[in-house]
Amino acid sequence: MTKRFSIASVFRHGALVLMCVLAIVPLYWMAISSLKNESEIFTSSIIPLKPTLGNYTYAFTQMPIVRMIVNSFGISIMMTMLQLTTSLLAAYALVRWRFRGKALIFSLLSVTWLIPFQAIMIPNYVLINDMGLNETWLGIVLPFCVSTFAILSLYQSFQSFPGVLIEAACIDGLSDWGILTRLILPNTRSTVASLGIIQFINAWNEYLWPMLVTKKMENAPIQIGLKLFVNSDSNMWGSLMAATTVSCLPILLIYLVLRRQIVDSFIRFGIK
Amino acid sequence: MSKTIENLYAPPLAGKSEPLRQPWHQSKLWRRLKPYLYLLPAVALLGIWMYRPLLYTFYLAFHKWSMVPGTAKVFVGFDNFSRLLQNKSFVEAIGNTVFYTVGLLPFSIVIPLILAVVTDKMNDRMKNFYRALFFIPMILAPVSVSAIWRWLFHPSNGVVNHLLLKLGLIEEQIAFFSDASWARWIILFITGWKMIGFSTIMFAAALTSINREYYEAASIDGASSFRQFLNVTVPLMSPMILFMLTMSILFSSQWTFAYIDILTTGGPYGSSTNIYYEMYRFAFSNLNVGVSSAAAMLFFLAFGVIALALNAVSRKFAFYDN
C-alpha cells in the first residue's frame, strides 16, 4: 500500500515538474540569452558567463522601446476603462429591469462569440481609415471598447447580488444611478477589478488589429514593434531576446504581484 | 438629494388634495426608457463595430473590390465563392484548419484532464505553486511567445537542435519553420504549449467542486481508480469538458493565427496556413476583398452550425450534480 502510494506520488510530482519545466524554460532561455555577449549567444551554456547589458542598449537604440511601452500602456488602459464602463452600465440594466427586447439583446450578445475578427476586419479597417484614425491610440481602441465577454461576466456576478439590498436602497430613496455607483459597485469591487485585469492583459497582447492600424514603430504598441524587429534583424538574437524580455516584463510583474487574483479570475470568467 | 426624494414619496397631508406634480425623472415614460439608456453605449458600439461590419462583409462577398478609396464595388454574384473553392491554397488551408482543430484537443482536453486528476489530491500550497507556474504561458503575448520559440527552434543555433544533436536523436539540424513536414507541427505545439496549463487549471477547479462522497461510495463498491475516473469523474466533469471542447473547436483556428503570421507566414508552400490566415492574405496582400469576405461569410456560417451542434450535444449529455 505504502509502495503504491509512493510510486503514484513520484509519478504525480514528475508530471508536474515536467509541466513546470516546459512552461518556464522558454522564459528562462529568453532571459539568459538577452544577457549573453556575442561570442556566447550561440552556445548552449545555461548561465551567462560574462553577463552584459549590451543587448539591451542595442535594442533600445534600434527601436523606440520606451515610446512603444507607453503606447501599450495607454492603449490597454483606455481599452480596459471603456470596456468596464460600457459593460457595467449594460450588465446593470440587464440585472435590474425587465423590459421588452431583453431576449433579443441577450442573443445579440451571445452571437458575437461566433464572429471571428477576420470576418469584420475589412469594414472596420475601412471605417477607421475614413475617420482618419489610423496610427492613433483611438483607432486601435475604438473597435474594442465594448466586450460582450465583460458584459456577460458582470451580468453573472451582479445576479448573485442580494435583491433585498437593492429594494432597501430603493425605499431609502437612492436613485437607480446611485444604486449602481454607491451600492453595487463598492460591493463588487474585487470582481470588477479582476475582470479589469483580464481585459488589460488581453488588450496588452492584442495582435492583428494593432498591426493593421499602425505601420510606424513610434505609433505602435510594443507587440507590433517586436514583430517588426523579429522580421528585420534575424541575426541579432541577443537584442531580440532583450526586446522580448522588455515586452513581457510589465505583464510578468503584474502577475508576480497579483498571482492569486489573476488565476482565480481566469478560472471564474474563462477566456475570451 | 435623498431628502428631496423622501419628501416626494411622503404621503400628501389630509385636506390638501392638491395632486402631486410628477417630475420628469419619475414619469412612466422615463422609467420605461431607462433600461435602454443604460444599454445604449454597449449596444450602439456593438452595432457599429460588430454587426455593421459583419453585414458589410456579407455585402462585400458578392462584390469585387480592392479596398482603394473611391473605387467602385462591382457586383459579381457568386463569382467570389466559386473562385474561392477553386483556389488550391484555400482547400489546403481547410485541411490544415481541421488538423489544428483536432490536433489541439490533446492539449486542451486529454492531457489537462489527466494532469488535473493526478494532481487533485495535493495539498493547497503545492497546488497553488504549480498553478502559478502553469499559468505563465497563458498570459504572455503571442508575439513574445513567437520570438522566444523562434530562437529556441533556430535551425543552426537554437537550443532544441543543439540538444537533439547531443542526444543523438537527429543527425543534422532541422529547419523547423522552413521544412514543410515540420512547420505545422511546430505551430500546433506552440499553440498547445500556451493552452495546456490553462486547461489543467480549469479542470482542476471543476474537480474540487465534486462531492467526495461519490468516490467513497465507489471505492466501497470496489471500483478501481480507473473505473472511478471513468464512471464518476468524467460524468461529473462533463459540463466543463464540453465547455472546453466548444472553446477549443471554435477558437483554435484563431489562436494559431499570430504564430502562423510571425513564424511561417503560412509557408512553406502553404503547408502551415489556416483559413483565417488565408482570409487575411486575400484581403491585405492580394487586395482581393471579395474573396476574403466570401471566405469569412462561409466560415461564419460553418462555425455557427458547429456551435449549434455542440450546444445541442452539451444540452443532451452534460450531467449536472444537483
Coordinates of C-alpha atoms in Angstrom, one line a residue:
Chain A
M1 CA 0.0 0.0 0.0
T2 CA 2.7 2.4 1.0
K3 CA 4.8 1.5 -2.0
R4 CA 1.9 2.1 -4.4
F5 CA 1.3 5.4 -2.8
S6 CA 4.9 6.5 -3.3
I7 CA 5.0 5.4 -6.9
A8 CA 1.9 7.3 -7.5
S9 CA 3.2 10.4 -5.8
V10 CA 6.5 10.2 -7.7
F11 CA 4.6 10.0 -10.9
R12 CA 2.4 12.9 -9.8
H13 CA 5.2 15.2 -9.0
G14 CA 7.2 14.0 -12.0
A15 CA 4.4 15.0 -14.3
L16 CA 4.0 18.4 -12.6
V17 CA 7.7 19.2 -12.6
L18 CA 7.9 18.3 -16.3
M19 CA 5.0 20.7 -17.0
C20 CA 6.6 23.4 -15.0
V21 CA 9.9 23.0 -16.8
L22 CA 8.1 23.1 -20.1
A23 CA 6.3 26.3 -19.0
I24 CA 9.3 28.1 -17.6
V25 CA 12.4 27.0 -19.6
P26 CA 11.5 29.1 -22.7
L27 CA 11.2 32.2 -20.5
Y28 CA 14.4 31.4 -18.7
W29 CA 16.2 30.9 -22.0
M30 CA 14.9 34.2 -23.2
A31 CA 16.2 36.0 -20.1
I32 CA 19.7 34.4 -20.2
S33 CA 20.0 34.8 -23.9
S34 CA 19.4 38.5 -23.5
L35 CA 22.3 38.7 -21.1
K36 CA 24.8 36.8 -23.1
N37 CA 27.5 38.5 -25.2
E38 CA 28.1 38.0 -28.9
S39 CA 30.5 35.1 -28.5
E40 CA 28.4 33.3 -26.0
I41 CA 24.9 33.7 -27.5
F42 CA 25.3 30.7 -29.9
T43 CA 26.5 28.3 -27.2
S44 CA 24.1 26.4 -25.0
S45 CA 25.5 27.4 -21.7
I46 CA 22.7 27.6 -19.1
I47 CA 24.3 30.6 -17.2
P48 CA 25.8 33.6 -19.0
L49 CA 29.5 33.5 -18.0
K50 CA 30.0 37.2 -18.6
P51 CA 26.6 38.8 -18.3
T52 CA 26.3 42.0 -20.3
L53 CA 23.6 44.6 -20.8
G54 CA 24.9 45.4 -24.3
N55 CA 21.9 43.7 -26.0
Y56 CA 19.6 45.9 -24.1
T57 CA 21.4 49.1 -25.1
Y58 CA 21.4 47.9 -28.7
A59 CA 17.7 47.1 -28.7
F60 CA 16.9 50.5 -27.1
T61 CA 18.8 52.4 -29.7
Q62 CA 17.4 50.3 -32.6
M63 CA 13.8 51.0 -31.8
P64 CA 11.7 53.4 -29.7
I65 CA 11.0 50.9 -26.9
V66 CA 10.1 53.4 -24.3
R67 CA 7.6 55.1 -26.6
M68 CA 6.1 51.7 -27.6
I69 CA 5.7 50.7 -24.0
V70 CA 4.0 54.0 -23.3
N71 CA 1.7 53.3 -26.3
S72 CA 0.9 49.8 -25.0
F73 CA 0.0 51.1 -21.5
G74 CA -2.1 54.0 -22.9
I75 CA -4.0 51.8 -25.3
S76 CA -4.5 49.0 -22.8
I77 CA -5.7 51.3 -20.0
M78 CA -8.0 53.2 -22.3
M79 CA -9.5 50.0 -23.7
T80 CA -10.0 48.4 -20.3
M81 CA -11.7 51.5 -18.8
L82 CA -14.0 51.9 -21.8
Q83 CA -14.9 48.2 -21.7
L84 CA -15.6 48.3 -17.9
T85 CA -17.8 51.4 -18.3
T86 CA -19.9 50.1 -21.1
S87 CA -20.3 46.7 -19.6
L88 CA -21.1 48.0 -16.1
L89 CA -23.9 50.0 -17.5
A90 CA -25.2 47.2 -19.7
A91 CA -24.9 44.5 -17.1
Y92 CA -26.7 46.7 -14.5
A93 CA -29.6 47.3 -16.9
L94 CA -29.9 43.6 -17.6
V95 CA -29.9 42.5 -14.0
R96 CA -32.1 45.3 -12.7
W97 CA -35.0 45.6 -15.0
R98 CA -37.3 43.5 -17.1
F99 CA -38.1 45.2 -20.4
R100 CA -39.1 44.5 -23.9
G101 CA -36.4 43.1 -26.2
K102 CA -34.2 41.7 -23.4
A103 CA -34.1 38.3 -25.0
L104 CA -33.1 39.9 -28.3
I105 CA -30.3 41.8 -26.6
F106 CA -29.0 38.6 -25.0
S107 CA -29.0 36.8 -28.3
L108 CA -27.2 39.7 -29.9
L109 CA -24.6 39.5 -27.2
S110 CA -24.1 35.7 -27.4
V111 CA -23.8 35.7 -31.2
T112 CA -20.8 37.9 -31.1
W113 CA -18.9 34.9 -29.7
L114 CA -19.2 33.4 -33.2
I115 CA -18.0 36.4 -35.1
P116 CA -14.2 35.9 -35.8
F117 CA -12.3 39.2 -36.0
Q118 CA -11.3 38.2 -39.5
A119 CA -14.9 38.4 -40.6
I120 CA -15.2 42.1 -39.6
M121 CA -11.7 43.4 -40.1
I122 CA -12.1 44.8 -43.6
P123 CA -15.1 47.1 -42.9
N124 CA -13.6 48.2 -39.6
Y125 CA -10.3 48.9 -41.3
V126 CA -12.1 51.0 -44.0
L127 CA -14.1 52.9 -41.3
I128 CA -11.0 53.7 -39.2
N129 CA -9.2 54.9 -42.3
D130 CA -12.2 57.0 -43.3
M131 CA -12.2 58.6 -39.9
G132 CA -8.5 59.3 -40.3
L133 CA -7.7 57.4 -37.1
N134 CA -5.0 55.1 -38.3
E135 CA -1.7 55.4 -36.5
T136 CA -3.6 56.6 -33.4
W137 CA -4.4 55.1 -30.0
L138 CA -8.1 55.8 -30.5
G139 CA -8.0 53.9 -33.8
I140 CA -6.8 50.8 -32.0
V141 CA -9.2 51.2 -29.1
L142 CA -12.5 52.1 -30.7
P143 CA -13.5 48.8 -32.2
F144 CA -12.8 47.1 -28.9
C145 CA -14.5 49.5 -26.5
V146 CA -17.3 47.1 -25.8
S147 CA -16.7 43.5 -24.8
T148 CA -19.6 41.0 -24.6
F149 CA -17.4 38.8 -22.5
A150 CA -17.2 41.6 -19.9
I151 CA -20.9 42.3 -20.1
L152 CA -21.9 38.6 -19.6
S153 CA -19.3 38.1 -16.8
L154 CA -20.5 41.1 -14.9
Y155 CA -24.1 40.1 -15.5
Q156 CA -23.4 36.8 -13.8
S157 CA -21.7 38.3 -10.8
F158 CA -24.4 41.0 -10.4
Q159 CA -27.1 38.4 -10.5
S160 CA -25.8 37.0 -7.2
F161 CA -26.1 40.4 -5.6
P162 CA -28.8 40.2 -2.9
G163 CA -32.0 41.8 -4.3
V164 CA -33.2 42.7 -0.8
L165 CA -30.4 45.2 -0.5
I166 CA -31.4 46.8 -3.8
E167 CA -35.0 47.0 -2.6
A168 CA -33.9 48.5 0.7
A169 CA -31.9 51.1 -1.1
C170 CA -34.9 51.9 -3.3
I171 CA -37.0 52.6 -0.3
D172 CA -34.3 54.7 1.2
G173 CA -34.7 56.8 -1.9
L174 CA -31.4 56.0 -3.6
S175 CA -31.7 56.7 -7.4
D176 CA -31.1 54.0 -9.9
W177 CA -27.8 55.6 -10.8
G178 CA -27.0 55.7 -7.1
I179 CA -27.8 52.1 -6.6
L180 CA -25.2 51.2 -9.2
T181 CA -22.4 53.6 -8.1
R182 CA -23.0 53.7 -4.4
L183 CA -24.3 50.2 -3.6
I184 CA -23.5 47.6 -6.2
L185 CA -20.1 48.9 -7.4
P186 CA -18.5 49.2 -3.9
N187 CA -19.6 45.7 -3.0
T188 CA -18.5 44.0 -6.2
R189 CA -15.2 45.9 -6.4
S190 CA -13.0 42.9 -6.4
T191 CA -15.0 41.2 -9.2
V192 CA -14.8 44.3 -11.3
A193 CA -11.1 44.6 -10.6
S194 CA -10.3 41.0 -11.6
L195 CA -12.3 41.5 -14.8
G196 CA -10.3 44.6 -15.4
I197 CA -7.0 42.7 -15.0
I198 CA -8.1 40.1 -17.6
Q199 CA -9.2 42.8 -20.0
F200 CA -5.9 44.6 -19.5
I201 CA -3.8 41.5 -20.3
N202 CA -5.9 40.8 -23.4
A203 CA -5.5 44.4 -24.6
W204 CA -1.8 44.2 -24.0
N205 CA -1.5 41.0 -26.0
E206 CA -3.8 42.1 -28.9
Y207 CA -2.1 41.4 -32.2
L208 CA -4.0 41.5 -35.5
W209 CA -5.9 44.8 -35.2
P210 CA -3.0 47.0 -33.9
M211 CA -0.9 45.5 -36.7
L212 CA -3.4 46.7 -39.3
V213 CA -3.9 50.2 -37.8
T214 CA -0.3 51.1 -37.0
K215 CA 2.6 50.9 -39.5
K216 CA 5.1 53.2 -37.9
M217 CA 7.1 51.9 -34.9
E218 CA 6.6 55.1 -32.8
N219 CA 2.8 54.8 -33.0
A220 CA 2.7 51.0 -32.4
P221 CA 2.3 49.1 -29.2
I222 CA 5.3 47.1 -28.1
Q223 CA 3.9 43.8 -29.6
I224 CA 3.8 45.2 -33.1
G225 CA 7.3 46.8 -32.7
L226 CA 8.6 43.5 -31.6
K227 CA 7.1 41.8 -34.6
L228 CA 8.8 44.3 -36.9
F229 CA 12.1 43.6 -35.1
V230 CA 11.7 39.8 -35.3
N231 CA 11.3 40.1 -39.1
S232 CA 14.0 42.6 -39.7
D233 CA 17.2 41.6 -37.9
S234 CA 17.2 37.9 -38.0
N235 CA 20.7 37.5 -36.6
M236 CA 20.7 39.9 -33.6
W237 CA 19.3 37.2 -31.3
G238 CA 20.7 38.7 -28.1
S239 CA 19.0 42.0 -28.6
L240 CA 15.8 40.4 -29.9
M241 CA 15.6 38.5 -26.7
A242 CA 16.3 41.7 -24.8
A243 CA 13.4 43.4 -26.5
T244 CA 11.2 40.3 -25.9
T245 CA 12.1 40.4 -22.2
V246 CA 11.1 44.0 -22.0
S247 CA 7.8 43.3 -23.8
C248 CA 7.0 40.5 -21.3
L249 CA 8.1 42.4 -18.2
P250 CA 5.1 44.5 -17.4
I251 CA 2.7 41.5 -17.6
L252 CA 5.1 39.3 -15.6
L253 CA 5.4 41.9 -12.9
I254 CA 1.7 42.4 -12.7
Y255 CA 1.4 38.6 -12.5
L256 CA 4.0 38.4 -9.7
V257 CA 2.1 40.8 -7.6
L258 CA -1.5 39.7 -8.3
R259 CA -0.9 36.0 -9.0
R260 CA -3.8 34.6 -7.0
Q261 CA -6.3 37.1 -8.3
I262 CA -5.3 36.6 -11.9
V263 CA -5.5 32.8 -11.7
D264 CA -8.8 33.0 -9.8
S265 CA -10.4 35.5 -12.2
F266 CA -9.4 33.5 -15.2
I267 CA -11.0 30.4 -13.6
R268 CA -14.1 32.4 -12.7
F269 CA -14.6 34.1 -16.1
G270 CA -12.9 31.6 -18.5
I271 CA -11.3 33.1 -21.6
K272 CA -12.4 35.5 -24.2
Chain B
M1 CA -30.5 64.6 -2.7
S2 CA -32.2 61.7 -0.9
K3 CA -34.0 64.1 1.3
T4 CA -36.0 65.7 -1.5
I5 CA -36.9 62.3 -2.9
E6 CA -38.1 61.2 0.5
N7 CA -40.3 64.3 0.6
L8 CA -41.8 63.4 -2.7
Y9 CA -42.6 59.9 -1.5
A10 CA -44.2 61.2 1.6
P11 CA -48.0 60.8 1.6
P12 CA -49.8 64.0 0.9
L13 CA -51.3 65.5 4.1
A14 CA -55.0 65.1 4.6
G15 CA -57.1 68.0 3.5
K16 CA -54.5 69.2 0.9
S17 CA -55.8 67.3 -2.1
E18 CA -53.6 69.2 -4.5
P19 CA -52.3 66.5 -6.9
L20 CA -48.6 65.8 -6.7
R21 CA -46.8 67.1 -9.7
Q22 CA -44.7 64.4 -11.2
P23 CA -41.2 65.4 -12.1
W24 CA -39.7 64.1 -15.3
H25 CA -37.4 61.6 -13.7
Q26 CA -40.3 59.8 -12.2
S27 CA -42.6 59.8 -15.2
K28 CA -43.6 56.5 -16.7
L29 CA -42.0 57.2 -20.0
W30 CA -38.7 57.9 -18.4
R31 CA -38.9 54.7 -16.3
R32 CA -39.6 52.7 -19.4
L33 CA -36.8 54.3 -21.3
K34 CA -34.2 53.9 -18.6
P35 CA -33.0 50.3 -19.3
Y36 CA -32.4 51.2 -22.9
L37 CA -30.4 54.2 -22.0
Y38 CA -28.1 52.1 -19.8
L39 CA -27.7 49.6 -22.6
L40 CA -27.3 52.2 -25.3
P41 CA -23.5 52.6 -25.2
A42 CA -22.8 48.9 -25.4
V43 CA -25.5 48.1 -27.9
A44 CA -24.6 51.1 -30.2
L45 CA -20.9 50.3 -30.1
L46 CA -21.6 46.6 -30.8
G47 CA -23.8 47.7 -33.7
I48 CA -21.1 49.9 -35.2
W49 CA -18.1 47.7 -34.6
M50 CA -19.6 44.2 -34.8
Y51 CA -22.9 43.9 -36.6
R52 CA -22.5 46.6 -39.2
P53 CA -19.1 45.2 -40.4
L54 CA -20.5 41.7 -40.4
L55 CA -23.3 42.6 -42.7
Y56 CA -21.0 44.8 -44.7
T57 CA -18.7 41.7 -45.1
F58 CA -21.7 39.7 -46.4
Y59 CA -22.4 42.5 -48.9
L60 CA -18.7 42.6 -50.0
A61 CA -18.7 38.8 -50.5
F62 CA -20.8 39.4 -53.6
H63 CA -18.7 42.2 -55.0
K64 CA -15.3 42.8 -56.5
W65 CA -13.3 45.5 -54.7
S66 CA -9.6 46.3 -54.0
M67 CA -10.2 48.5 -50.9
V68 CA -8.8 51.5 -52.7
P69 CA -10.9 54.5 -51.6
G70 CA -13.0 56.0 -54.3
T71 CA -13.1 52.9 -56.5
A72 CA -16.4 51.3 -57.3
K73 CA -17.5 47.9 -55.9
V74 CA -18.6 45.7 -58.8
F75 CA -21.4 43.2 -58.2
V76 CA -20.3 39.8 -59.3
G77 CA -22.9 37.4 -57.8
F78 CA -21.5 34.1 -56.6
D79 CA -18.2 34.6 -58.5
N80 CA -16.1 35.0 -55.4
F81 CA -17.4 31.8 -53.9
S82 CA -16.7 29.7 -56.9
R83 CA -13.2 31.3 -57.2
L84 CA -12.6 30.6 -53.6
L85 CA -13.5 26.9 -53.9
Q86 CA -11.3 26.5 -56.9
N87 CA -8.4 28.1 -55.1
K88 CA -5.9 25.3 -54.3
S89 CA -4.3 27.1 -51.3
F90 CA -7.7 27.6 -49.8
V91 CA -8.6 24.0 -50.0
E92 CA -5.3 23.2 -48.4
A93 CA -6.0 25.8 -45.7
I94 CA -9.3 24.0 -44.8
G95 CA -7.3 20.8 -44.4
N96 CA -4.9 22.5 -42.1
T97 CA -7.7 24.1 -40.1
V98 CA -9.0 20.6 -39.4
F99 CA -5.5 19.5 -38.5
Y100 CA -5.1 22.3 -36.0
T101 CA -8.6 21.9 -34.5
V102 CA -8.2 18.1 -34.0
G103 CA -4.5 18.4 -33.0
L104 CA -5.2 20.9 -30.3
L105 CA -7.7 18.6 -28.5
P106 CA -5.0 16.6 -26.7
F107 CA -3.5 19.8 -25.4
S108 CA -6.9 21.4 -24.4
I109 CA -8.7 18.3 -23.1
V110 CA -6.9 15.0 -22.8
I111 CA -3.6 15.9 -21.1
P112 CA -5.0 18.6 -18.9
L113 CA -7.8 16.3 -17.7
I114 CA -5.2 13.6 -16.7
L115 CA -2.9 16.2 -15.1
A116 CA -5.8 17.7 -13.2
V117 CA -6.9 14.3 -11.8
V118 CA -3.4 13.2 -11.0
T119 CA -2.7 16.4 -9.0
D120 CA -6.0 16.6 -7.4
K121 CA -5.0 15.1 -4.0
M122 CA -2.2 17.5 -3.4
N123 CA -2.1 20.0 -0.5
D124 CA -3.1 23.5 -1.2
R125 CA 0.3 25.2 -1.0
M126 CA 1.8 22.9 -3.6
K127 CA -1.2 23.2 -5.8
N128 CA -1.1 26.9 -5.8
F129 CA 2.6 26.9 -6.5
Y130 CA 2.2 24.6 -9.5
R131 CA -0.9 26.5 -10.7
A132 CA 1.0 29.8 -10.7
L133 CA 3.8 28.4 -12.8
F134 CA 1.4 26.5 -15.2
F135 CA -0.4 29.7 -15.9
I136 CA 2.5 31.8 -17.2
P137 CA 2.4 30.8 -20.9
M138 CA -1.3 31.7 -21.0
I139 CA -0.7 35.4 -20.1
L140 CA 2.2 36.0 -22.4
A141 CA 1.6 37.8 -25.7
P142 CA 1.6 35.7 -28.9
V143 CA 4.4 37.9 -30.4
S144 CA 6.7 37.5 -27.4
V145 CA 6.0 33.7 -27.4
S146 CA 6.7 33.5 -31.1
A147 CA 10.0 35.4 -30.7
I148 CA 11.1 33.0 -27.9
W149 CA 10.2 29.8 -29.8
R150 CA 11.8 31.1 -33.0
W151 CA 15.0 31.4 -31.1
L152 CA 14.7 28.0 -29.4
F153 CA 13.9 26.3 -32.7
H154 CA 16.5 28.2 -34.7
P155 CA 17.8 25.9 -37.4
S156 CA 21.6 26.3 -36.8
N157 CA 21.9 27.9 -33.3
G158 CA 18.7 27.0 -31.5
V159 CA 19.0 25.1 -28.2
V160 CA 16.5 22.5 -29.4
N161 CA 18.6 21.5 -32.3
H162 CA 21.7 21.5 -30.0
L163 CA 20.1 19.2 -27.6
L164 CA 18.7 16.8 -30.2
L165 CA 22.1 16.6 -31.8
K166 CA 23.8 16.0 -28.5
L167 CA 21.4 13.2 -27.5
G168 CA 21.9 11.7 -30.9
L169 CA 18.3 11.8 -31.8
I170 CA 19.0 13.6 -35.1
E171 CA 21.9 13.6 -37.4
E172 CA 21.6 17.0 -38.8
Q173 CA 19.9 20.2 -37.7
I174 CA 16.2 20.6 -38.6
A175 CA 15.0 23.8 -40.1
F176 CA 11.7 23.6 -38.2
F177 CA 10.0 26.6 -39.7
S178 CA 11.0 26.1 -43.4
D179 CA 10.6 22.3 -43.5
A180 CA 7.1 21.6 -44.9
S181 CA 6.8 18.4 -42.8
W182 CA 7.6 20.3 -39.6
A183 CA 6.1 23.8 -39.8
R184 CA 2.6 23.0 -38.9
W185 CA 3.6 20.6 -36.1
I186 CA 5.6 23.4 -34.5
I187 CA 2.7 25.9 -34.8
L188 CA 0.5 23.3 -33.2
F189 CA 3.0 22.6 -30.5
I190 CA 3.3 26.3 -29.6
T191 CA -0.4 26.8 -29.5
G192 CA -0.8 23.7 -27.3
W193 CA 2.0 24.9 -25.0
K194 CA 0.1 28.1 -24.4
M195 CA -3.2 26.2 -23.8
I196 CA -2.2 23.3 -21.7
G197 CA -1.7 25.0 -18.3
F198 CA -4.8 27.0 -18.6
S199 CA -7.0 23.9 -19.3
T200 CA -5.4 22.0 -16.5
I201 CA -6.3 24.7 -14.1
M202 CA -9.9 24.9 -15.4
F203 CA -10.3 21.2 -14.9
A204 CA -8.7 21.2 -11.5
A205 CA -11.1 23.9 -10.4
A206 CA -14.0 21.8 -11.7
L207 CA -12.7 18.8 -9.9
T208 CA -12.6 20.4 -6.5
S209 CA -16.3 21.0 -6.7
I210 CA -17.0 17.3 -7.0
N211 CA -18.5 15.8 -3.9
R212 CA -16.1 13.4 -2.2
E213 CA -18.8 11.0 -1.1
Y214 CA -19.2 9.7 -4.7
Y215 CA -15.6 8.4 -4.6
E216 CA -16.0 6.9 -1.1
A217 CA -19.1 5.1 -2.3
A218 CA -17.4 3.9 -5.4
S219 CA -14.4 2.5 -3.6
I220 CA -16.6 0.7 -1.1
D221 CA -18.2 -0.9 -4.1
G222 CA -14.7 -2.0 -5.1
A223 CA -14.3 0.2 -8.1
S224 CA -10.7 0.6 -9.2
S225 CA -9.3 4.1 -9.6
F226 CA -9.5 3.9 -13.4
R227 CA -13.2 2.9 -13.1
Q228 CA -13.7 5.8 -10.7
F229 CA -12.2 8.1 -13.2
L230 CA -14.5 6.8 -16.0
N231 CA -17.7 6.4 -14.1
V232 CA -17.5 9.3 -11.5
T233 CA -15.1 11.9 -12.6
V234 CA -15.8 12.1 -16.3
P235 CA -19.6 12.3 -16.0
L236 CA -19.4 14.9 -13.2
M237 CA -16.9 16.9 -15.2
S238 CA -18.9 16.7 -18.4
P239 CA -20.2 20.3 -18.3
M240 CA -16.6 21.6 -18.1
I241 CA -15.3 19.1 -20.6
L242 CA -17.9 20.2 -23.1
F243 CA -17.3 23.8 -22.4
M244 CA -13.6 23.4 -23.1
L245 CA -14.3 21.3 -26.1
T246 CA -16.5 24.0 -27.6
M247 CA -13.9 26.7 -26.9
S248 CA -11.2 24.6 -28.4
I249 CA -13.0 23.8 -31.5
L250 CA -14.4 27.3 -32.1
F251 CA -11.2 29.2 -31.4
S252 CA -8.2 27.0 -32.2
S253 CA -8.0 28.5 -35.7
Q254 CA -8.0 32.0 -34.3
W255 CA -5.3 31.1 -31.7
T256 CA -2.9 29.8 -34.3
F257 CA -3.2 33.0 -36.4
A258 CA -0.5 35.1 -34.8
Y259 CA 2.0 32.2 -34.8
I260 CA 1.4 31.5 -38.4
D261 CA 1.8 35.1 -39.3
I262 CA 5.0 35.7 -37.3
L263 CA 6.8 32.3 -37.7
T264 CA 5.9 30.9 -41.1
T265 CA 3.6 33.3 -42.9
G266 CA 1.6 30.2 -43.9
G267 CA 4.6 28.5 -45.6
P268 CA 6.5 26.7 -46.8
Y269 CA 4.2 26.2 -49.8
G270 CA 1.1 26.9 -47.7
S271 CA 1.7 23.9 -45.5
S272 CA 1.1 25.7 -42.2
T273 CA -1.6 28.2 -43.2
N274 CA -5.2 28.1 -42.0
I275 CA -8.5 29.6 -43.2
Y276 CA -8.2 32.8 -41.1
Y277 CA -4.7 33.4 -42.3
E278 CA -5.8 33.0 -45.9
M279 CA -8.7 35.5 -45.3
Y280 CA -6.1 38.0 -44.1
R281 CA -3.9 37.4 -47.0
F282 CA -6.6 37.6 -49.6
A283 CA -7.6 41.0 -48.1
F284 CA -4.3 42.6 -47.2
S285 CA -1.7 41.0 -49.5
N286 CA -3.8 40.4 -52.7
L287 CA -6.2 43.3 -52.0
N288 CA -9.0 40.9 -53.1
V289 CA -11.7 42.0 -50.6
G290 CA -14.5 40.0 -52.3
V291 CA -12.8 36.6 -52.0
S292 CA -11.7 37.3 -48.4
S293 CA -15.3 38.3 -47.5
A294 CA -16.7 35.2 -49.2
A295 CA -14.5 33.0 -47.1
A296 CA -15.4 34.9 -44.0
M297 CA -19.1 34.5 -44.7
L298 CA -18.7 30.8 -45.5
F299 CA -16.9 30.1 -42.3
F300 CA -19.0 32.3 -40.1
L301 CA -21.9 30.1 -41.2
A302 CA -19.9 26.8 -40.9
F303 CA -18.8 27.6 -37.3
G304 CA -22.3 28.8 -36.5
V305 CA -23.6 25.3 -37.4
I306 CA -20.8 23.7 -35.4
A307 CA -21.6 25.8 -32.4
L308 CA -25.3 25.0 -32.5
A309 CA -24.5 21.3 -32.8
L310 CA -22.1 21.4 -29.8
N311 CA -24.7 23.3 -27.9
A312 CA -27.2 20.6 -28.6
V313 CA -24.7 18.0 -27.5
S314 CA -24.0 19.7 -24.2
R315 CA -27.7 20.0 -23.5
K316 CA -28.1 16.4 -24.1
F317 CA -25.0 14.9 -22.5
A318 CA -23.8 17.3 -19.8
F319 CA -24.6 15.8 -16.5
Y320 CA -25.2 18.2 -13.6
D321 CA -24.9 17.1 -10.0
N322 CA -27.8 18.7 -8.1

